[in-house]
Short mmCIF file of C-alpha atoms in Angstrom, two decimals:
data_model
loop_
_atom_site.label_atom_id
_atom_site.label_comp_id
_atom_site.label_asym_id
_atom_site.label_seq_id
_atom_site.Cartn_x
_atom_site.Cartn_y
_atom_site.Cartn_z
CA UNK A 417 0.00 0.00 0.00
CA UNK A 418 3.16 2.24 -0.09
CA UNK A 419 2.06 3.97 -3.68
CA UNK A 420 -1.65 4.68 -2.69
CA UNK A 421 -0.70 6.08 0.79
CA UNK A 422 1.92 8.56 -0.42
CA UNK A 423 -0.62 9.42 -3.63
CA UNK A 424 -3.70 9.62 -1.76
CA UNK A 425 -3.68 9.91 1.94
CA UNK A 426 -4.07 13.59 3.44
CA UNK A 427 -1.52 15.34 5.29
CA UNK A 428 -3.59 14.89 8.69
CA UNK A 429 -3.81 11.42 7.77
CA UNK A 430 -0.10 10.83 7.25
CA UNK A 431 0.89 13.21 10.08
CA UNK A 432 -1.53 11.33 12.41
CA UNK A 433 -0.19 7.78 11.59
CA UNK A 434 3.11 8.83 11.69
CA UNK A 435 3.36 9.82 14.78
CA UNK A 436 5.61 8.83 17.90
CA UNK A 437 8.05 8.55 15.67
CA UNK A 438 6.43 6.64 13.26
CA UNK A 439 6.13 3.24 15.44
CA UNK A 440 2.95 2.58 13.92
CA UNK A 441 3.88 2.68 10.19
CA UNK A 442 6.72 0.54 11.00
CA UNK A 443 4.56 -2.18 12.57
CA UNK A 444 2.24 -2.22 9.31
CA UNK A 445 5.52 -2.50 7.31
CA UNK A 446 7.54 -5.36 6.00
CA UNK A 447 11.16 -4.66 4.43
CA UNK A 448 10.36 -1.10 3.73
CA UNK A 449 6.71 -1.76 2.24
CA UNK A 450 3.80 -0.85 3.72
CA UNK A 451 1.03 -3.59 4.05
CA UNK A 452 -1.50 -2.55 6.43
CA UNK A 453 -3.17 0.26 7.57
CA UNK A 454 -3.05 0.97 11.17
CA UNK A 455 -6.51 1.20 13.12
CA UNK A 456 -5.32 3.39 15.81
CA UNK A 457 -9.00 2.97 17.57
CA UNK A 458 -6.86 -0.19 18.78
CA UNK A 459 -3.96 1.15 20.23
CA UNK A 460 -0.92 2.80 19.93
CA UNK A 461 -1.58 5.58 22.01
CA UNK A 462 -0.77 6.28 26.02
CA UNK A 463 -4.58 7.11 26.42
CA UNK A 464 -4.15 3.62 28.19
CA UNK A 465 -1.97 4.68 30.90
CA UNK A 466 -2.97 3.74 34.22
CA UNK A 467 -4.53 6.43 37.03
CA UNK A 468 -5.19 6.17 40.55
CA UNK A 469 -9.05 6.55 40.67
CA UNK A 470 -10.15 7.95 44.07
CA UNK A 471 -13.65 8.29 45.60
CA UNK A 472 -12.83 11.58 46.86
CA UNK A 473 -16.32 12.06 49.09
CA UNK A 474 -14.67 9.45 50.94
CA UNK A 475 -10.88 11.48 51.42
CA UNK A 476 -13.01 14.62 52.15
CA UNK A 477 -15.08 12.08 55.32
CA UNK A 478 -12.05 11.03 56.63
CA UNK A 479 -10.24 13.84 56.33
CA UNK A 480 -7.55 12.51 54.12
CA UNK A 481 -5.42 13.86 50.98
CA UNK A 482 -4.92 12.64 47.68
CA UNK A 483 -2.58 9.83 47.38
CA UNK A 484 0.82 11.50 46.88
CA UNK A 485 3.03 7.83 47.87
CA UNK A 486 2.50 4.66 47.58
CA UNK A 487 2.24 4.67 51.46
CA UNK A 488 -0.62 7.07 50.73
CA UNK A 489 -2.35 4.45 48.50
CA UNK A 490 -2.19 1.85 51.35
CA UNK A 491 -3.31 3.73 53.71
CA UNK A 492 -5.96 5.56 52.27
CA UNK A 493 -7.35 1.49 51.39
CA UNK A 494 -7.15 1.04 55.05
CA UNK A 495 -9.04 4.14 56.23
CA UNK A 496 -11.58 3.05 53.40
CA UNK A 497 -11.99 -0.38 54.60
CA UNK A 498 -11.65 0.25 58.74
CA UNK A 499 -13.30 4.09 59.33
CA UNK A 500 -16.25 3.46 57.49
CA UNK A 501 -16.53 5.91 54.62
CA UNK A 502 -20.25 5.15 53.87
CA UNK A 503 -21.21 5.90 57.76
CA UNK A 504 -23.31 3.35 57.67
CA UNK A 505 -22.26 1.84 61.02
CA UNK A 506 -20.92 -1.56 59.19
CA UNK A 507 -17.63 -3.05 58.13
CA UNK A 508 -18.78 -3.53 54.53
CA UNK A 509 -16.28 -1.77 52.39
CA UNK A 510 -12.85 -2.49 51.07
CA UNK A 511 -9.62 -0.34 49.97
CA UNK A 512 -8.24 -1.75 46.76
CA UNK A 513 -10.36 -2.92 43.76
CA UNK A 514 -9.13 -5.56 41.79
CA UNK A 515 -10.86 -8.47 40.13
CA UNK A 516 -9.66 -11.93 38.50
CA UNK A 517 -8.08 -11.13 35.22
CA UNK A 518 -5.69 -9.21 37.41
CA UNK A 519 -4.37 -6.71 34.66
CA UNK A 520 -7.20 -4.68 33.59
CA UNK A 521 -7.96 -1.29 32.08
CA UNK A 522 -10.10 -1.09 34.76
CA UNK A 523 -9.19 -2.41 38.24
CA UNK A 524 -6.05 -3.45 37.45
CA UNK A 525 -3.03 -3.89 39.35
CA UNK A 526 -0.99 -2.35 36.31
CA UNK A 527 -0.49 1.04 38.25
CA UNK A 528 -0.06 -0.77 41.73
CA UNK A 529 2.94 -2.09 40.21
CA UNK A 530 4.42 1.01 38.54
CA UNK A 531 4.53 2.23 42.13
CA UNK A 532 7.04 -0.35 42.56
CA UNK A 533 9.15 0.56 39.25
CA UNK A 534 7.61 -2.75 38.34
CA UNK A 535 6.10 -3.76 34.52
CA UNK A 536 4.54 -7.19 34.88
CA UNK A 537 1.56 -7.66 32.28
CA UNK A 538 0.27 -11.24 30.20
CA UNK A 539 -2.77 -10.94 29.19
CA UNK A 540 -2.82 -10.42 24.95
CA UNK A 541 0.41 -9.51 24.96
CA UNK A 542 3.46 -9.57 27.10
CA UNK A 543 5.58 -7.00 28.14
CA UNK A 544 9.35 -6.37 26.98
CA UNK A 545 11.81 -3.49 28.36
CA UNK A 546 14.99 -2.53 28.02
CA UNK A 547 18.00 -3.21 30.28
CA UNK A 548 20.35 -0.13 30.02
CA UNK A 549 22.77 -2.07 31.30
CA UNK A 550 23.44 -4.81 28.31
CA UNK A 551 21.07 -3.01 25.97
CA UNK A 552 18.92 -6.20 25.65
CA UNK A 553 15.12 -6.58 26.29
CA UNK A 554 14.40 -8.44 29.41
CA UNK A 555 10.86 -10.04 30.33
CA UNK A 556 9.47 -7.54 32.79
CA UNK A 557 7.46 -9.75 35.06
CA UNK A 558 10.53 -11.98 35.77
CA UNK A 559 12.29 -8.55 37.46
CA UNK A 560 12.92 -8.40 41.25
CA UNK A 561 10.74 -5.29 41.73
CA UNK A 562 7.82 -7.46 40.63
CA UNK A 563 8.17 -9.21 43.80
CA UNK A 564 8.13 -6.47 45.96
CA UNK A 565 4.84 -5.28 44.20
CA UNK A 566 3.19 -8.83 45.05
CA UNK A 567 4.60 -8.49 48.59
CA UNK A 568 2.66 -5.23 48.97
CA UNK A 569 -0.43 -6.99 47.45
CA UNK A 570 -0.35 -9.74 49.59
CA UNK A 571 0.10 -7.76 52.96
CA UNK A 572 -3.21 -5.41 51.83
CA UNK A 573 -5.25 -8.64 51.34
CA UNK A 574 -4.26 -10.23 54.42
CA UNK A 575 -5.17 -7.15 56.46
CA UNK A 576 -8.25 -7.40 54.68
CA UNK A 577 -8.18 -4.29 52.31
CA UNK A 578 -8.59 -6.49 49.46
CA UNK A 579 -11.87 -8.24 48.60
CA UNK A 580 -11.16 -11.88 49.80
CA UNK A 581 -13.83 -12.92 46.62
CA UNK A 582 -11.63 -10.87 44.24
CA UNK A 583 -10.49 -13.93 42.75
CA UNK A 584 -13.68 -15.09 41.30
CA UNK A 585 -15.20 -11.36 40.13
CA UNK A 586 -14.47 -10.57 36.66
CA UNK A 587 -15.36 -6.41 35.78
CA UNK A 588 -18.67 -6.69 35.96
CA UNK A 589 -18.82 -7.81 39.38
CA UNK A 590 -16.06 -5.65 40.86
CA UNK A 591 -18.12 -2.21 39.16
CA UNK A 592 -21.36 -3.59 41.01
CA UNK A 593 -18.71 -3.20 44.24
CA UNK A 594 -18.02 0.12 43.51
CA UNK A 595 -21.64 1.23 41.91
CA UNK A 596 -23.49 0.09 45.22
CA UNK A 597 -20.62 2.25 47.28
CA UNK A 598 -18.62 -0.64 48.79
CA UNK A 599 -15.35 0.07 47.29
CA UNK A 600 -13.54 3.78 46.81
CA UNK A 601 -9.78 3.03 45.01
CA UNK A 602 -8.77 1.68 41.87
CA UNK A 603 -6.11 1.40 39.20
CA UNK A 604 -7.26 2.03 35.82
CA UNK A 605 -7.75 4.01 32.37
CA UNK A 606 -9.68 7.39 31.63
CA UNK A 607 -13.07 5.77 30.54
CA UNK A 608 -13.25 4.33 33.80
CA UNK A 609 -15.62 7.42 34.98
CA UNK A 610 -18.38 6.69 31.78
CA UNK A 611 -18.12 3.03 33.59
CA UNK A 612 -18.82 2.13 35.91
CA UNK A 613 -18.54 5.47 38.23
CA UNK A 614 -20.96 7.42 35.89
CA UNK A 615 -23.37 4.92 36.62
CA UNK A 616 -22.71 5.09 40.88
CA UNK A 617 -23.17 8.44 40.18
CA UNK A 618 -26.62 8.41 39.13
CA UNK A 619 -27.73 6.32 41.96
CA UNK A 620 -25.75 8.37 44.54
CA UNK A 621 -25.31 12.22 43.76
CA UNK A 622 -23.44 13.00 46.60
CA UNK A 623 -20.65 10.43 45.33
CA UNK A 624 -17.69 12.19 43.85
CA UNK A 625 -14.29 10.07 42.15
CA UNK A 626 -11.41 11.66 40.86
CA UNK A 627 -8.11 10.40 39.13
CA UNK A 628 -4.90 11.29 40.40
CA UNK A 629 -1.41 10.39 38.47
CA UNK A 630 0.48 7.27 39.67
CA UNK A 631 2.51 7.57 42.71
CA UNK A 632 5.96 6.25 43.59
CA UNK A 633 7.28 3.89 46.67
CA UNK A 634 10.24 6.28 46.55
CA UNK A 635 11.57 9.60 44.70
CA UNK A 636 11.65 8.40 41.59
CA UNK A 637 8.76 9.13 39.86
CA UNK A 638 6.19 5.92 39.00
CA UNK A 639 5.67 5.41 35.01
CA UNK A 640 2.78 4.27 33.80
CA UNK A 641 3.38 1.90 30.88
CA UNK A 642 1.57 1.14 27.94
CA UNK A 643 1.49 -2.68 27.07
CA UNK A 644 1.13 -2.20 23.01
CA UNK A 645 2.32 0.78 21.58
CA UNK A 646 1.40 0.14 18.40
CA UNK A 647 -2.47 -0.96 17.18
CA UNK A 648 -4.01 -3.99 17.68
CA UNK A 649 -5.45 -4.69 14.40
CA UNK A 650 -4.65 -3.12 11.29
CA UNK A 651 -6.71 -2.79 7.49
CA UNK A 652 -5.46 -4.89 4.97
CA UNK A 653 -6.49 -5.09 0.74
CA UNK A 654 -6.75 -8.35 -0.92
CA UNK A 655 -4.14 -8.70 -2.98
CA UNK A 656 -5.35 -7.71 -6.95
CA UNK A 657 -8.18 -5.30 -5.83
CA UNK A 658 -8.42 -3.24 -8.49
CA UNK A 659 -8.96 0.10 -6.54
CA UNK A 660 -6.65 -0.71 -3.54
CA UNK A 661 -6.42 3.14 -3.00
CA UNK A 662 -10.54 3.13 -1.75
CA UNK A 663 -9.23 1.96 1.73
CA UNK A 664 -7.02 5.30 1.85
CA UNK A 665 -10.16 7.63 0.32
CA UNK A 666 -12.15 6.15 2.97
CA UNK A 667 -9.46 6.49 5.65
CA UNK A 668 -9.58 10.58 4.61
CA UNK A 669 -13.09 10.86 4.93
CA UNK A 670 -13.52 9.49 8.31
CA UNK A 671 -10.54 11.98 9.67
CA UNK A 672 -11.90 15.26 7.96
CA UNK A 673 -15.29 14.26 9.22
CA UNK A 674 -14.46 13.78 12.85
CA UNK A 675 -11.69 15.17 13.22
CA UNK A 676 -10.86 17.94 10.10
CA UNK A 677 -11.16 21.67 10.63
CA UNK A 678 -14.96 21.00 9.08
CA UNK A 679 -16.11 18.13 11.08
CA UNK A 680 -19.47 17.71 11.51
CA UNK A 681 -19.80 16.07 14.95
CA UNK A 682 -23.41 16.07 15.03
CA UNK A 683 -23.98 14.33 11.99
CA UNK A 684 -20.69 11.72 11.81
CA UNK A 685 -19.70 11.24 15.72
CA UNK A 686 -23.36 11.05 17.67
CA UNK A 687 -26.71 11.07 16.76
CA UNK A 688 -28.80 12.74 18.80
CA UNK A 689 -32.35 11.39 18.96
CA UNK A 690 -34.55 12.70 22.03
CA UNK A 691 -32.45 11.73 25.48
CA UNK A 692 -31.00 9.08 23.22
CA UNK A 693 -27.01 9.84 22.25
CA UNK A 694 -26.16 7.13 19.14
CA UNK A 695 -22.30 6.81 18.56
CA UNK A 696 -22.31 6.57 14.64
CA UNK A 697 -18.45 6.90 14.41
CA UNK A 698 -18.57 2.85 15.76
CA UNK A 699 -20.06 2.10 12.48
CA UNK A 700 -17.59 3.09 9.91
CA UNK A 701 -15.54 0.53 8.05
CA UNK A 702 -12.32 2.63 8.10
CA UNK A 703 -11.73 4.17 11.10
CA UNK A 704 -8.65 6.20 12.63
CA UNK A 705 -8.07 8.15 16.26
CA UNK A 706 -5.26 10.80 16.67
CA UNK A 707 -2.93 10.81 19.53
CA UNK A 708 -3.92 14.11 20.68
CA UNK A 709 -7.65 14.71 20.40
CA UNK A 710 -8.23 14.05 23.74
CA UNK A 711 -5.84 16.03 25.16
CA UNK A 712 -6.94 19.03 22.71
CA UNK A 713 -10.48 18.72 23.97
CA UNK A 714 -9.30 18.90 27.20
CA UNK A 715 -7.47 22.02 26.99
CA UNK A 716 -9.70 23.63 24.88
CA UNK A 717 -13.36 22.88 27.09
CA UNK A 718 -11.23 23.80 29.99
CA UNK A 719 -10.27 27.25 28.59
CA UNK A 720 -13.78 27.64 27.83
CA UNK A 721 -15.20 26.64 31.13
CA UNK A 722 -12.86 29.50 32.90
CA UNK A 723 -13.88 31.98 30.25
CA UNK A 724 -17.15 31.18 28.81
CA UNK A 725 -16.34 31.71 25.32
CA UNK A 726 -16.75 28.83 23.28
CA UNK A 727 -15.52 29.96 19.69
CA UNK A 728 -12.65 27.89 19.64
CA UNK A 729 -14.76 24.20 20.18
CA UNK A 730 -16.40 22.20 17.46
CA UNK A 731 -19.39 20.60 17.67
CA UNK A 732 -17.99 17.39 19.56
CA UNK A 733 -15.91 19.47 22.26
CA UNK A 734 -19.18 21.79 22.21
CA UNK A 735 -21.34 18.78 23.52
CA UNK A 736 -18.78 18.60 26.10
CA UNK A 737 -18.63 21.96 27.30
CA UNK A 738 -22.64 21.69 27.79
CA UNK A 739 -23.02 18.66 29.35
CA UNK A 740 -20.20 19.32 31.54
CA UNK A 741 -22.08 22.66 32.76
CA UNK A 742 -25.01 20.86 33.54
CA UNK A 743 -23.28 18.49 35.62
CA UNK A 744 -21.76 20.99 37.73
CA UNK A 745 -24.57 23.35 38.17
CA UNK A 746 -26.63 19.92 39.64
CA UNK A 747 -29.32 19.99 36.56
CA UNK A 748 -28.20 16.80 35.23
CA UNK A 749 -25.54 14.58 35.97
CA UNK A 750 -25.80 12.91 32.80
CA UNK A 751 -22.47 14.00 31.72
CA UNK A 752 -21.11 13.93 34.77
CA UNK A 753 -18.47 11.49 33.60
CA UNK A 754 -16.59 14.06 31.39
CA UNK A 755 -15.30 16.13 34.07
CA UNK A 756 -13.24 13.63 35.60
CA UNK A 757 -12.14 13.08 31.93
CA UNK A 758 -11.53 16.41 30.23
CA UNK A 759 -11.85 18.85 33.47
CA UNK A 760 -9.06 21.22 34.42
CA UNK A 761 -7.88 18.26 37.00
CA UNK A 762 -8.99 15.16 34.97
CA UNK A 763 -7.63 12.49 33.68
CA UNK A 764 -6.37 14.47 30.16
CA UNK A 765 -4.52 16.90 32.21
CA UNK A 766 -2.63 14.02 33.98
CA UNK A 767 -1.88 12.08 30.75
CA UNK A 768 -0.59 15.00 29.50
CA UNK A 769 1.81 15.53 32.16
CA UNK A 770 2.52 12.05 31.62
CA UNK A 771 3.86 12.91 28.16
CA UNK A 772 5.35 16.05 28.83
CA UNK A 773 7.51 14.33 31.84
CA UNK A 774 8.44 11.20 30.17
CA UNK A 775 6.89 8.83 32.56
CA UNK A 776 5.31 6.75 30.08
CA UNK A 777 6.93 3.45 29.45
CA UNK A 778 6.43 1.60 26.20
CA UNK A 779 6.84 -2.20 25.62
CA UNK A 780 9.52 -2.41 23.83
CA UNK A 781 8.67 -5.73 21.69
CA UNK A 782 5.80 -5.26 19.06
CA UNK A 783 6.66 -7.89 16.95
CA UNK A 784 4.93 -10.87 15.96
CA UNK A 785 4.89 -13.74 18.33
CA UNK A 786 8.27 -15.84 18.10
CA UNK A 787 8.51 -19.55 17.29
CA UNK A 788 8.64 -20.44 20.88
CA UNK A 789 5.97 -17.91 21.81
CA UNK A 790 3.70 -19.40 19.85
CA UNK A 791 4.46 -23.18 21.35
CA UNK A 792 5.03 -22.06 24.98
CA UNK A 793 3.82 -18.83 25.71
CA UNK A 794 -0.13 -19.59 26.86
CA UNK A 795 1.50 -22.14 29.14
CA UNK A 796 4.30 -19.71 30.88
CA UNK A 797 1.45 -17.07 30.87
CA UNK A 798 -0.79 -19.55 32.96
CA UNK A 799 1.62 -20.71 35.05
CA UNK A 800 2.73 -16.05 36.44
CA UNK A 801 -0.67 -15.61 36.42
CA UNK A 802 -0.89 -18.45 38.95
CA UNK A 803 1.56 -17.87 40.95
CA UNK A 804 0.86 -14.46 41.38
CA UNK A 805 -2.60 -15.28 42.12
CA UNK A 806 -1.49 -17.07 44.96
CA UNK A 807 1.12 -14.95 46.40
CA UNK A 808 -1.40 -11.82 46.61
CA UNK A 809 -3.80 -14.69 48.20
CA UNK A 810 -1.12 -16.03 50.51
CA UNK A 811 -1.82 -19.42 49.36
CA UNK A 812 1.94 -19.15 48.06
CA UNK A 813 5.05 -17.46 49.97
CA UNK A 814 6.05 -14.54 47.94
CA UNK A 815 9.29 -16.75 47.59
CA UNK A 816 7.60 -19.07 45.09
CA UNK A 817 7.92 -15.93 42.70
CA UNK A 818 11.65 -17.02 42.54
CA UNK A 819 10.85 -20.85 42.21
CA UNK A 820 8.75 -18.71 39.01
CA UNK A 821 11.03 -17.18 37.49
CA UNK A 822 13.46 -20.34 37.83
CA UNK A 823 11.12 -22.31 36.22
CA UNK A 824 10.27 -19.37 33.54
CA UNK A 825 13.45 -19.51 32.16
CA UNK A 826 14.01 -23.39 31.69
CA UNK A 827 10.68 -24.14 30.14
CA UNK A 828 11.09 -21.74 27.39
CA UNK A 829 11.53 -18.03 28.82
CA UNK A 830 15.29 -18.26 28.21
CA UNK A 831 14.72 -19.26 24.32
CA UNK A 832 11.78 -16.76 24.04
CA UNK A 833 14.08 -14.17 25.33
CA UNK A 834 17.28 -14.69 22.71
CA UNK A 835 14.31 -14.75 20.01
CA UNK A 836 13.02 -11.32 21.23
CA UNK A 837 15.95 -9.67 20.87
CA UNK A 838 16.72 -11.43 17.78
CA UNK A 839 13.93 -9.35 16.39
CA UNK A 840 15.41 -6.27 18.40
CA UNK A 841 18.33 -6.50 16.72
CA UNK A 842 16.96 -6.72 13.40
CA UNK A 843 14.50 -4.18 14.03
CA UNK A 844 16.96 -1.44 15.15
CA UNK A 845 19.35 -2.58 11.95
CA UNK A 846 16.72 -1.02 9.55
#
């Protein structure tokens, strides 16, 4: 598809996809060619990085601050599970969210972790980074700081700050937790006030969350990392297709109607019919999301809400702007959910520190899986998520994460890793 793109696709299109330095073209690329078409819906951006989510009705009870430590985190779980927050006379709420799968975009343990410098994730995908000191890639949840992370876990469930049941509640569960007011921290991603806190907040007006940026266990700052820096799924044209360059026409369309200097938000993005809001974007073929939309909304309804004029806001970041008002004046808390998101202290604001501060961390392998990926890796990736299971559990002592990593290695995590950075190698020769 090199021919069409460079013929056909716009400049926003080509600046968009080429962006952080062009990781994304060079994952839909194969010696030189391009062969895909990235569908950055699917990734590739750090709109995934992790955020402490706080009920902050809760701090403002208890008189406590935002989480500023990692000791903060832990203790703010405890005051949430022992003083309780809900004053309803009952020991019936719990610190720390987390359910089953364990890594989640929403009560994961992916930002518990970072506190700890630590980068364990295997779920789709698992998670490569550099050592500075030989330059190779090392397999992050094999690292000693992993083990202090699981050490922490384990402590907050045996002192009951944890959900003893966690183990068995997949997402759906653990939001009913939080939605019926038993829970009041999590780790997780920016939609995580649409759902499930947007929906506690329609029950419960008086219930307030905010997200705060991740916190360290010492001075060094805590990175949030994103798992898969480059798109999930890309667009591909059967070979012989006699108008190959329809993919790219299409690709131009979507952008300048959602996201050009003429979008039409109203008409392409949502449908509004009544109190009904329809997301019509979801429905194109050929879709694409910029890196920075997000954070431009932000800024922009932000500057607006301080100054009232909205000139500078399109239709989409106009929606915003309104619903936000509402929300905030107590009409209707409909849109409650996008002040937490795009407000002057929401989670746009922190990701954008985030970038600005270099505490993102990227995985560092995007390849495709390696031979011995393929025949070993959903059996190594059973066997962490196991053992960490039963380390935060206590059914293990955190010293079977050594017996782990021992085993890790012989059964195939020592081959895996010389094929990683056999990739690595060739990748960085191009």
């Amino acid at each position: 598809l090199t021919d069409v793109f460079d013929q056909y696709a716009s400049d926003a299109v080509k600046a968009n996809l080429n962006s952080n330095n062009g990781i994304m073209m060079q994952a839909a690329s194969s010696n030189g060619k391009l062969m895909a078409i990235p569908n950055t819906t699917s990734g590739g951006g750090t709109d995934g990085a992790q955020l402490v989510w706080v009920r902050t009705d809760w701090l403002e009870k208890l008189n406590l601050d935002p989480p500023k430590t990692m000791e903060d985190v832990i203790n703010i779980a405890r005051a949430f599970t022992n003083d309780d927050p809900d004053g309803n006379n009952k020991k019936d709420t719990f610190g720390l969210a987390i359910g089953k799968n364990v890594y989640d975009g929403f009560a994961g343990v992916e930002g518990f972790f970072a506190g700890y410098h630590a980068y364990p994730y295997s779920t789709d995908v698992t998670m490569w980074q550099k050592d500075e000191a030989t330059g190779q890639l090392v397999y992050s949840s094999i690292q000693p700081q992993v083990k202090e992370g699981l050490i922490a876990l384990n402590s907050m469930f045996k002192e009951g700050l944890i959900d003893p049941e966690f183990a068995v509640k997949d997402g759906t569960k653990v939001a009913e937790s939080e939605t019926s007011g038993k829970i009041g921290l999590h780790f997780g991603q920016f939609w995580n006030a649409s759902w499930p806190l947007n929906d506690l907040k329609q029950r419960d007006k008086n219930a307030e969350w905010m997200p705060y940026p991740l916190v360290s266990v010492d001075d060094q700052p805590a990175k949030a990392y994103i798992p898969q820096p480059v798109p999930a799924h890309f667009y591909v044209v059967k070979k012989g297709t006699e108008h190959k360059e329809a993919i790219v026409k299409m690709l131009n369309f979507y952008y300048e109607k959602i996201y050009g200097e003429n979008a039409e938000s109203s008409k392409y993005h949502t449908i509004t019919e009544g109190d009904k809001k329809i997301p019509v974007f979801g429905g194109a073929v050929i879709q694409t999301f910029t890196m920075d939309t997000n954070i431009n909304a932000h800024e922009l309804v932000t500057e607006a809400l301080k100054t009232g004029d909205t000139s500078k806001l399109n239709e989409e970041f106009k929606g915003y702007y309104d619903q936000m008002k509402e929300a905030t004046a107590g009409t209707n808390f409909t849109g409650w959910y996008l002040n937490p998101i795009f407000g002057e202290n929401g989670a746009y604001a922190i990701l954008k520190t985030y970038n600005e501060n270099d505490r993102v961390v990227s995985n560092a392998f995007y390849g495709t899986p390696t031979p011995t990926m393929v025949e070993k890796g959903s059996f190594l990736k059973q066997q962490e998520f196991e053992t960490f299971i039963k380390i935060i559990m206590g059914a293990a002592s955190p010293d079977a994460f050594d017996k782990f990593v021992a085993d890790w290695k012989q059964l195939g995590g020592d081959q895996i890793t010389k094929e990683v950075n056999e990739w690595y190698a060739a990748s960085n020769a191009k």
